[in-house]
Tab-separated table of C-alpha atoms and ligand atoms in Angstrom:
chain	number	residue	atom	x	y	z
A	11	MET	CA	-93.412	-53.777	-135.566
A	12	GLU	CA	-96.162	-54.665	-138.007
A	13	LEU	CA	-95.186	-57.704	-140.108
A	14	THR	CA	-98.045	-57.844	-142.625
A	15	ASN	CA	-96.633	-57.724	-146.178
A	16	GLN	CA	-93.128	-57.054	-144.862
A	17	VAL	CA	-90.306	-58.757	-146.785
A	18	VAL	CA	-88.483	-60.915	-144.238
A	19	VAL	CA	-85.352	-62.975	-144.962
A	20	VAL	CA	-84.381	-65.732	-142.518
A	21	THR	CA	-81.010	-67.467	-142.876
A	22	GLY	CA	-80.735	-71.006	-141.581
A	23	GLY	CA	-84.459	-71.206	-142.241
A	24	ALA	CA	-84.478	-74.889	-143.192
A	25	SER	CA	-84.255	-76.170	-139.632
A	26	GLY	CA	-84.704	-75.499	-135.933
A	27	ILE	CA	-85.178	-71.915	-134.736
A	28	GLY	CA	-84.918	-70.560	-138.294
A	29	ARG	CA	-87.688	-72.803	-139.544
A	30	ALA	CA	-89.926	-71.842	-136.601
A	31	LEU	CA	-89.190	-68.168	-137.316
A	32	CYS	CA	-90.167	-68.608	-140.986
A	33	GLU	CA	-93.457	-70.193	-139.919
A	34	LYS	CA	-94.233	-67.452	-137.370
A	35	PHE	CA	-93.351	-64.616	-139.767
A	36	ALA	CA	-95.528	-66.154	-142.489
A	37	ALA	CA	-98.402	-66.598	-140.022
A	38	ALA	CA	-98.051	-62.904	-139.164
A	39	GLY	CA	-98.548	-62.017	-142.844
A	40	ALA	CA	-94.938	-61.452	-143.924
A	41	LYS	CA	-93.454	-62.422	-147.295
A	42	VAL	CA	-90.768	-64.857	-146.189
A	43	VAL	CA	-87.518	-65.847	-147.875
A	44	VAL	CA	-86.030	-69.073	-146.524
A	45	VAL	CA	-82.242	-69.099	-146.965
A	46	ASP	CA	-80.110	-72.124	-146.190
A	47	LEU	CA	-77.188	-74.267	-147.295
A	48	GLN	CA	-79.662	-77.145	-147.372
A	49	ALA	CA	-81.447	-76.155	-150.580
A	50	GLU	CA	-83.986	-78.983	-150.659
A	51	ARG	CA	-85.070	-78.529	-147.032
A	52	ALA	CA	-85.306	-74.772	-147.509
A	53	LYS	CA	-87.538	-75.367	-150.532
A	54	GLN	CA	-89.813	-77.613	-148.464
A	55	VAL	CA	-90.133	-75.016	-145.692
A	56	ALA	CA	-90.862	-72.283	-148.250
A	57	ALA	CA	-93.515	-74.431	-149.935
A	58	SER	CA	-95.195	-75.125	-146.592
A	59	ILE	CA	-95.544	-71.408	-145.754
A	60	GLY	CA	-96.084	-69.886	-149.204
A	61	GLY	CA	-92.648	-68.252	-149.241
A	62	ILE	CA	-89.638	-68.534	-151.500
A	63	SER	CA	-86.311	-70.228	-150.881
A	64	LEU	CA	-82.752	-69.404	-151.826
A	65	ALA	CA	-79.700	-71.633	-151.435
A	66	ALA	CA	-76.715	-69.789	-149.987
A	67	ASP	CA	-73.660	-70.145	-147.790
A	68	VAL	CA	-74.004	-67.125	-145.493
A	69	GLY	CA	-70.303	-67.232	-144.690
A	70	VAL	CA	-69.564	-66.176	-148.279
A	71	GLU	CA	-70.146	-62.480	-148.957
A	72	ALA	CA	-71.072	-63.009	-152.623
A	73	ASP	CA	-73.840	-65.404	-151.524
A	74	ILE	CA	-75.335	-62.794	-149.160
A	75	GLN	CA	-75.187	-60.200	-151.944
A	76	ALA	CA	-76.942	-62.666	-154.268
A	77	VAL	CA	-79.658	-63.316	-151.638
A	78	VAL	CA	-80.309	-59.584	-151.302
A	79	ALA	CA	-80.387	-59.073	-155.093
A	80	ALA	CA	-82.663	-62.077	-155.734
A	81	THR	CA	-85.047	-61.098	-152.935
A	82	GLU	CA	-85.295	-57.520	-154.138
A	83	ALA	CA	-85.885	-58.701	-157.721
A	84	GLN	CA	-88.666	-61.084	-156.673
A	85	LEU	CA	-90.325	-59.357	-153.699
A	86	GLY	CA	-88.940	-55.818	-153.402
A	87	PRO	CA	-86.753	-54.208	-150.730
A	88	ILE	CA	-85.962	-56.209	-147.611
A	89	ASP	CA	-87.648	-54.888	-144.450
A	90	VAL	CA	-86.308	-57.472	-141.980
A	91	PHE	CA	-83.170	-59.604	-142.292
A	92	VAL	CA	-82.707	-62.327	-139.685
A	93	SER	CA	-79.147	-63.674	-139.565
A	94	ASN	CA	-80.001	-66.890	-137.792
A	95	ALA	CA	-77.724	-69.503	-139.418
A	96	GLY	CA	-75.057	-70.637	-136.995
A	97	VAL	CA	-72.549	-73.433	-136.505
A	98	SER	CA	-70.981	-75.127	-133.508
A	99	PHE	CA	-68.295	-77.799	-133.630
A	100	GLY	CA	-67.061	-78.245	-130.051
A	101	ASP	CA	-63.496	-78.267	-128.805
A	102	ALA	CA	-61.520	-81.200	-130.116
A	103	PRO	CA	-59.942	-83.446	-129.127
A	104	GLY	CA	-61.056	-83.488	-125.534
A	105	TRP	CA	-61.866	-80.055	-124.191
A	106	MET	CA	-58.743	-77.980	-124.560
A	107	ALA	CA	-59.850	-74.415	-125.265
A	108	SER	CA	-57.557	-73.983	-128.282
A	109	SER	CA	-57.910	-77.468	-129.698
A	110	ALA	CA	-60.526	-77.031	-132.426
A	111	PRO	CA	-58.931	-77.121	-135.881
A	112	ASN	CA	-58.522	-73.859	-137.788
A	113	GLU	CA	-61.226	-74.938	-140.268
A	114	HIS	CA	-63.724	-74.965	-137.395
A	115	TRP	CA	-62.533	-71.624	-136.038
A	116	MET	CA	-62.750	-70.008	-139.465
A	117	ALA	CA	-66.156	-71.507	-140.237
A	118	SER	CA	-67.372	-70.240	-136.845
A	119	TRP	CA	-66.067	-66.722	-137.625
A	120	ASN	CA	-67.564	-66.717	-141.095
A	121	VAL	CA	-71.006	-68.040	-140.208
A	122	ASN	CA	-71.473	-66.748	-136.653
A	123	VAL	CA	-69.959	-63.272	-137.172
A	124	MET	CA	-69.006	-62.298	-140.722
A	125	ALA	CA	-72.407	-63.336	-142.117
A	126	HIS	CA	-73.893	-60.577	-139.913
A	127	VAL	CA	-71.319	-58.097	-141.231
A	128	PHE	CA	-71.958	-59.139	-144.853
A	129	ALA	CA	-75.730	-58.736	-144.391
A	130	ALA	CA	-75.371	-55.295	-142.822
A	131	ARG	CA	-72.946	-54.198	-145.546
A	132	ALA	CA	-75.372	-55.296	-148.265
A	133	LEU	CA	-78.488	-53.863	-146.607
A	134	VAL	CA	-77.762	-50.785	-144.504
A	135	PRO	CA	-77.174	-48.262	-147.332
A	136	GLY	CA	-80.536	-49.141	-148.929
A	137	MET	CA	-82.284	-49.125	-145.543
A	138	ILE	CA	-80.905	-45.658	-144.811
A	139	LYS	CA	-82.202	-44.398	-148.185
A	140	ARG	CA	-85.629	-45.958	-147.536
A	141	GLY	CA	-85.849	-44.502	-144.033
A	142	GLY	CA	-85.173	-47.607	-141.952
A	143	GLY	CA	-85.192	-51.370	-141.598
A	144	TYR	CA	-84.721	-54.160	-139.078
A	145	LEU	CA	-81.683	-56.421	-138.567
A	146	VAL	CA	-82.068	-59.380	-136.222
A	147	ASN	CA	-78.893	-61.292	-135.401
A	148	VAL	CA	-79.123	-64.613	-133.587
A	149	ALA	CA	-76.239	-64.947	-131.144
A	150	SER	CA	-76.520	-67.164	-128.038
A	151	GLY	CA	-76.543	-67.395	-124.266
A	152	ALA	CA	-72.935	-68.463	-124.933
A	153	SER	CA	-72.306	-64.834	-125.925
A	154	LEU	CA	-72.861	-63.738	-122.344
A	155	LEU	CA	-71.984	-66.860	-120.364
A	156	CYS	CA	-69.588	-69.129	-122.346
A	157	GLN	CA	-70.404	-72.573	-123.739
A	158	ILE	CA	-68.295	-75.077	-121.854
A	159	GLY	CA	-66.520	-77.320	-124.364
A	160	ASP	CA	-66.789	-74.951	-127.330
A	161	ALA	CA	-64.344	-72.045	-127.276
A	162	ALA	CA	-64.839	-71.137	-130.946
A	163	TYR	CA	-68.602	-70.958	-130.509
A	164	SER	CA	-68.359	-68.892	-127.307
A	165	THR	CA	-65.813	-66.503	-128.822
A	166	THR	CA	-67.667	-65.902	-132.074
A	167	LYS	CA	-71.096	-65.602	-130.458
A	168	THR	CA	-69.636	-62.987	-128.084
A	169	ALA	CA	-68.272	-61.129	-131.108
A	170	ALA	CA	-71.726	-61.280	-132.718
A	171	VAL	CA	-73.164	-59.323	-129.773
A	172	GLY	CA	-70.335	-56.802	-130.105
A	173	PHE	CA	-71.146	-56.257	-133.772
A	174	ALA	CA	-74.877	-55.914	-133.049
A	175	GLU	CA	-74.071	-53.249	-130.423
A	176	SER	CA	-72.008	-51.320	-132.994
A	177	LEU	CA	-74.831	-51.576	-135.533
A	178	ALA	CA	-77.441	-50.385	-133.035
A	179	ILE	CA	-75.334	-47.449	-131.844
A	180	THR	CA	-74.150	-46.367	-135.288
A	181	HIS	CA	-77.466	-46.685	-137.102
A	182	GLY	CA	-80.045	-45.918	-134.419
A	183	ALA	CA	-80.388	-42.404	-135.821
A	184	ASP	CA	-81.022	-43.949	-139.280
A	185	ASN	CA	-84.104	-45.712	-137.890
A	186	ILE	CA	-82.440	-49.106	-138.343
A	187	LYS	CA	-83.670	-51.374	-135.593
A	188	VAL	CA	-81.314	-54.029	-134.298
A	189	SER	CA	-82.075	-57.006	-132.103
A	190	VAL	CA	-79.646	-59.667	-130.963
A	191	VAL	CA	-81.138	-62.957	-129.811
A	192	CYS	CA	-79.471	-64.881	-126.984
A	193	PRO	CA	-81.193	-68.190	-126.214
A	194	LEU	CA	-79.850	-70.688	-123.721
A	195	TYR	CA	-80.640	-74.231	-124.897
A	196	VAL	CA	-83.198	-74.902	-127.626
A	197	ASP	CA	-84.300	-78.341	-128.811
A	198	THR	CA	-82.930	-78.403	-132.381
A	199	ALA	CA	-80.451	-80.376	-134.497
A	200	MET	CA	-77.674	-78.330	-132.846
A	201	THR	CA	-78.436	-79.811	-129.419
A	202	ALA	CA	-79.654	-83.233	-130.613
A	203	GLY	CA	-79.105	-85.961	-128.042
A	204	GLY	CA	-78.213	-83.375	-125.390
A	205	ARG	CA	-75.064	-82.339	-127.282
A	206	GLY	CA	-73.391	-79.406	-125.520
A	207	VAL	CA	-76.179	-79.018	-122.968
A	208	SER	CA	-74.627	-78.283	-119.573
A	209	GLY	CA	-75.886	-77.820	-116.043
A	210	ASN	CA	-79.563	-77.816	-115.209
A	211	ASP	CA	-80.612	-75.267	-117.788
A	212	ARG	CA	-84.038	-75.842	-119.248
A	213	VAL	CA	-84.340	-76.632	-122.934
A	214	ILE	CA	-87.117	-74.781	-124.755
A	215	SER	CA	-88.662	-75.627	-128.124
A	216	ALA	CA	-87.773	-73.826	-131.361
A	217	GLU	CA	-91.357	-72.504	-131.421
A	218	GLU	CA	-90.945	-70.940	-127.960
A	219	ALA	CA	-87.670	-69.346	-129.058
A	220	ALA	CA	-89.321	-67.970	-132.214
A	221	ASP	CA	-92.278	-66.618	-130.218
A	222	ALA	CA	-89.819	-64.750	-127.980
A	223	VAL	CA	-88.116	-63.256	-131.052
A	224	LEU	CA	-91.373	-61.954	-132.503
A	225	ALA	CA	-92.453	-60.618	-129.099
A	226	GLY	CA	-89.103	-58.857	-128.693
A	227	MET	CA	-89.322	-57.412	-132.198
A	228	ALA	CA	-92.822	-56.120	-131.491
A	229	GLU	CA	-91.269	-54.029	-128.716
A	230	GLU	CA	-88.046	-53.394	-130.666
A	231	ILE	CA	-85.960	-54.775	-127.795
A	232	PHE	CA	-82.206	-54.929	-128.484
A	233	MET	CA	-81.300	-57.951	-126.331
A	234	ILE	CA	-83.927	-60.672	-126.761
A	235	MET	CA	-83.608	-63.435	-124.166
A	236	PRO	CA	-85.958	-66.356	-124.887
A	237	HIS	CA	-84.895	-67.675	-121.445
A	238	PRO	CA	-85.514	-64.677	-119.139
A	239	GLU	CA	-83.316	-66.271	-116.444
A	240	LEU	CA	-80.281	-65.424	-118.623
A	241	SER	CA	-80.633	-61.842	-117.463
A	242	SER	CA	-79.925	-62.663	-113.805
A	243	TYR	CA	-77.113	-65.105	-114.741
A	244	ALA	CA	-75.425	-62.367	-116.788
A	245	ARG	CA	-75.947	-59.793	-114.044
A	246	ARG	CA	-74.325	-62.089	-111.456
A	247	LYS	CA	-71.367	-62.631	-113.806
A	248	GLY	CA	-70.946	-58.868	-114.199
A	249	GLU	CA	-71.067	-58.339	-110.426
A	250	ASP	CA	-68.227	-60.758	-109.684
A	251	TYR	CA	-66.333	-62.205	-112.634
A	252	ASP	CA	-64.015	-64.369	-110.529
A	253	ARG	CA	-66.887	-65.959	-108.589
A	254	TRP	CA	-68.567	-66.695	-111.926
A	255	LEU	CA	-65.384	-68.288	-113.347
A	256	GLN	CA	-65.078	-70.460	-110.235
A	257	GLY	CA	-68.667	-71.656	-110.664
A	258	MET	CA	-68.093	-72.416	-114.341
A	259	ARG	CA	-64.947	-74.407	-113.484
A	260	GLN	CA	-66.969	-76.472	-111.023
A	261	LEU	CA	-69.652	-77.040	-113.651
A	262	ARG	CA	-67.005	-78.142	-116.154
A	263	SER	CA	-65.537	-80.585	-113.612
A	264	SER	CA	-68.933	-82.100	-112.937
A	265	MET	CA	-69.542	-82.482	-116.684
A	266	LEU	CA	-66.186	-84.248	-117.047
A	267	GLU	CA	-67.117	-86.652	-114.248
A	268	GLN	CA	-70.059	-87.743	-116.381
A	269	HIS	CA	-67.991	-87.790	-119.623
A	270	PRO	CA	-64.394	-88.657	-118.644
A	271	ASP	CA	-63.604	-89.358	-122.301
A	272	TYR	CA	-63.943	-85.607	-123.016
A	273	ALA	CA	-60.934	-84.711	-120.861
A	274	TYR	CA	-57.843	-83.622	-122.732
A	275	LYS	CA	-54.570	-85.457	-122.363
A	276	VAL	CA	-51.149	-83.895	-122.801
B	23	LIG	N1	-80.115	-74.800	-130.303
B	23	LIG	C1	-79.641	-74.057	-129.314
B	23	LIG	O1	-79.618	-74.492	-128.149
B	23	LIG	C2	-79.164	-72.649	-129.568
B	23	LIG	C3	-78.880	-71.845	-128.454
B	23	LIG	C4	-78.422	-70.558	-128.659
B	23	LIG	C5	-78.274	-70.077	-129.944
B	23	LIG	N2	-78.538	-70.883	-131.004
B	23	LIG	C6	-78.327	-70.325	-132.342
B	23	LIG	O2	-79.553	-70.364	-133.048
B	23	LIG	C7	-79.285	-70.390	-134.448
B	23	LIG	C8	-80.093	-71.493	-135.099
B	23	LIG	O3	-79.611	-72.736	-134.615
B	23	LIG	P1	-80.535	-74.023	-134.413
B	23	LIG	O4	-80.393	-74.436	-133.009
B	23	LIG	O5	-81.878	-73.799	-134.985
B	23	LIG	O6	-79.686	-75.083	-135.265
B	23	LIG	P2	-80.034	-75.971	-136.538
B	23	LIG	O7	-78.796	-76.766	-136.767
B	23	LIG	O8	-81.333	-76.680	-136.373
B	23	LIG	O9	-80.224	-74.902	-137.710
B	23	LIG	C9	-79.165	-74.202	-138.266
B	23	LIG	C10	-79.472	-73.983	-139.738
B	23	LIG	O10	-78.436	-73.141	-140.278
B	23	LIG	C11	-78.054	-73.678	-141.519
B	23	LIG	N3	-76.688	-73.266	-141.835
B	23	LIG	C12	-75.553	-73.622	-141.177
B	23	LIG	N4	-74.490	-73.074	-141.780
B	23	LIG	C13	-74.966	-72.344	-142.825
B	23	LIG	C14	-74.355	-71.548	-143.813
B	23	LIG	N5	-73.014	-71.422	-143.872
B	23	LIG	N6	-75.131	-70.945	-144.732
B	23	LIG	C15	-76.483	-71.101	-144.710
B	23	LIG	N7	-77.124	-71.850	-143.782
B	23	LIG	C16	-76.370	-72.463	-142.864
B	23	LIG	C17	-78.174	-75.180	-141.361
B	23	LIG	O11	-78.251	-75.842	-142.621
B	23	LIG	C18	-79.465	-75.286	-140.541
B	23	LIG	O12	-80.598	-75.364	-141.380
B	23	LIG	C19	-77.769	-70.545	-134.584
B	23	LIG	O13	-77.173	-69.301	-134.824
B	23	LIG	C20	-77.365	-71.073	-133.222
B	23	LIG	O14	-76.019	-70.806	-132.917
B	23	LIG	C21	-78.981	-72.146	-130.857
């Protein structure tokens, strides 16, 4: 799609992939709105790209509604909304799949899933009236493959893909484009110091991830994989689920050998 003069909102735009997306959209000529909980950092990003910033907690529906209203008042209707903000907390203590506290589960649901629902609810009726729009939802490789050591992240990122599928199927005839972005590991604050990084997967930069998003949007691809190898991993999982689970168990065991302190105790 052509981005010149398009109004593009990016949540989680103060850091990492979101920041790189804001920079790439601005370089492509879009009018960019940088949304983040971190108001001061969002303001700095906006200033550096000639955009505007809005402070919001995307897990709160009223905040998403306020972002849409403020953007429309300042720049006009939103053409592209990128729900990029995400959170990961890790299983705790140790790595028992149900061990994360309810606050972490609920924050994961609200930010990783409900923020996408809130954005669609606020935007889709107007997009239908205007003849279309573009929703980009950042999920994760964990949506397709599971993040060892983070059940809440894996569960909610999988749900995010499910919601994007529903959006794309329901509103395809309304000319609403939907992309869901599933990176493996990206070098950002979320993975700082190798946090959560498992196996031998390569870590790409936030700029590479953002380039893949814009390239995927140019072709209006639903499933954007900044690491193309994810496609064959996911295919192999689909071919033989039990073989895949066995491999993931082995990977988990080898990770615990390196970090015995992560093992749960009962
Ligand atoms: N880094 C990776 O390896 C990786 C891999 C796959 C998917 N992702 C996903 O990419 C997205 C961006 O993550 P990142 O790696 O750039 O991390 P990051 O921590 O650098 O950036 C996340 C941004 O989201 C903001 N944010 C968090 N909660 C928010 C909320 N409730 N309201 C508004 N803003 C909020 C943070 O302040 C931060 O600026 C996330 O959805 C993440 O799950 C990351």
